[in-house]
Coordinates of C-alpha atoms in Angstrom, one line a residue:
M1 CA 100.3 91.0 132.3
E2 CA 96.3 90.7 131.9
A3 CA 96.2 93.2 135.1
E4 CA 98.3 95.7 133.3
D5 CA 96.2 95.3 130.5
E6 CA 93.0 95.8 132.4
R7 CA 94.8 98.9 134.1
I8 CA 95.5 100.5 130.7
R9 CA 91.9 99.9 129.5
E10 CA 90.8 101.9 132.6
L11 CA 92.8 105.1 131.8
E12 CA 90.9 108.3 131.2
S13 CA 92.3 110.0 128.7
K14 CA 94.0 109.3 125.3
F15 CA 96.8 111.3 126.5
E16 CA 97.1 108.7 129.8
M17 CA 96.8 105.9 127.2
A18 CA 100.0 107.4 125.4
Y19 CA 101.8 108.1 128.5
A20 CA 101.6 104.4 129.4
A21 CA 102.4 103.3 126.1
A22 CA 105.6 105.4 126.0
Y23 CA 106.4 104.3 129.3
R24 CA 106.4 100.6 128.6
L25 CA 108.2 101.2 125.2
A26 CA 111.1 103.2 127.3
C27 CA 111.2 101.1 130.6
S28 CA 110.4 97.6 129.5
K29 CA 111.5 97.4 125.9
E30 CA 114.3 100.1 125.9
D31 CA 112.8 101.6 122.7
F32 CA 113.3 105.0 123.3
L33 CA 112.9 106.2 119.6
A34 CA 109.4 104.8 119.8
A35 CA 108.9 106.1 123.3
R36 CA 109.8 109.7 122.1
N37 CA 107.6 109.5 119.0
T38 CA 104.6 108.5 121.0
L39 CA 105.0 111.2 123.6
E40 CA 105.6 113.8 120.8
V41 CA 102.3 112.9 118.9
A42 CA 100.7 112.9 122.5
F43 CA 101.9 116.3 123.2
R44 CA 100.9 117.7 120.2
K45 CA 97.2 116.0 119.9
F46 CA 96.0 115.4 123.4
T47 CA 96.8 117.8 126.1
D48 CA 93.6 119.5 126.6
G49 CA 92.0 119.0 130.0
L50 CA 95.1 117.4 131.3
N51 CA 95.9 117.1 135.2
S52 CA 99.0 118.5 136.0
D53 CA 100.4 115.4 137.9
I54 CA 100.1 113.3 134.6
L55 CA 101.6 116.1 132.6
F56 CA 104.5 116.5 134.8
K57 CA 105.0 112.6 134.8
A58 CA 105.0 112.6 131.1
K59 CA 107.6 115.4 130.6
V60 CA 109.9 113.7 133.0
L61 CA 109.7 110.6 130.8
Q62 CA 110.2 112.8 127.8
A63 CA 113.2 114.1 129.6
E64 CA 114.5 110.5 130.2
V65 CA 113.9 109.7 126.8
F66 CA 115.6 112.4 125.2
A67 CA 118.5 111.9 127.6
S68 CA 118.7 108.2 126.8
L69 CA 118.8 109.4 122.9
G70 CA 121.5 111.6 123.7
Q71 CA 119.6 114.9 122.6
K72 CA 120.7 116.5 125.6
K73 CA 119.0 120.4 124.4
Q74 CA 115.8 118.6 123.9
A75 CA 116.4 116.9 127.4
K76 CA 117.0 120.2 129.0
G77 CA 113.7 121.8 127.5
A78 CA 111.8 119.1 128.8
I79 CA 113.2 119.3 132.4
R80 CA 112.8 123.1 132.1
E81 CA 109.1 122.6 131.1
A82 CA 108.4 119.8 133.9
N83 CA 109.8 122.4 136.5
E84 CA 107.5 125.1 135.2
I85 CA 104.5 122.9 135.7
Q86 CA 102.4 124.1 138.9
L87 CA 101.6 121.3 141.1
T88 CA 99.8 121.3 144.4
E89 CA 101.9 120.4 147.7
H90 CA 99.8 117.3 147.7
E91 CA 100.6 116.1 144.3
K92 CA 104.4 117.1 145.1
V93 CA 104.4 114.4 147.8
Q94 CA 102.9 112.0 146.0
L95 CA 105.1 112.4 143.0
N96 CA 108.5 112.7 145.4
S97 CA 109.9 109.6 143.2
I98 CA 109.4 111.5 140.0
Y99 CA 110.9 114.7 141.1
E100 CA 114.1 112.7 142.4
R101 CA 114.3 111.0 139.0
L102 CA 113.8 114.6 137.5
K103 CA 117.0 115.7 139.3
E104 CA 119.0 112.4 138.2
I105 CA 118.4 113.4 134.6
N106 CA 119.3 117.0 135.1
E107 CA 122.4 116.2 136.5
Q108 CA 123.1 113.4 133.7
V109 CA 122.5 115.9 131.0
E110 CA 124.7 118.5 132.9
T111 CA 127.4 116.1 133.1
D112 CA 127.5 114.4 129.9

């Protein structure tokens, strides 16, 4: 846990810190409501100057959180927004597992 705390302290922006907090809330604690609220604040306040890769990861997490809360319309919107983010080929390779998760979420909200 100390290593994770150190990694969080080294994050460059408030958005990245909010993303990391939302990720932990969603994935470790399964507190999807708190994760949704954290992401909403981050998207509203801290998006200036973001790298496209962190923005993409946050949109995918947002889609996953919405899907987990049964908010299909919002999940579909987040999926659409994630797909609209322009990434370099290098970023696409690095984010391959995130792309795969986005496809899974899309299939989930389309079949529910």
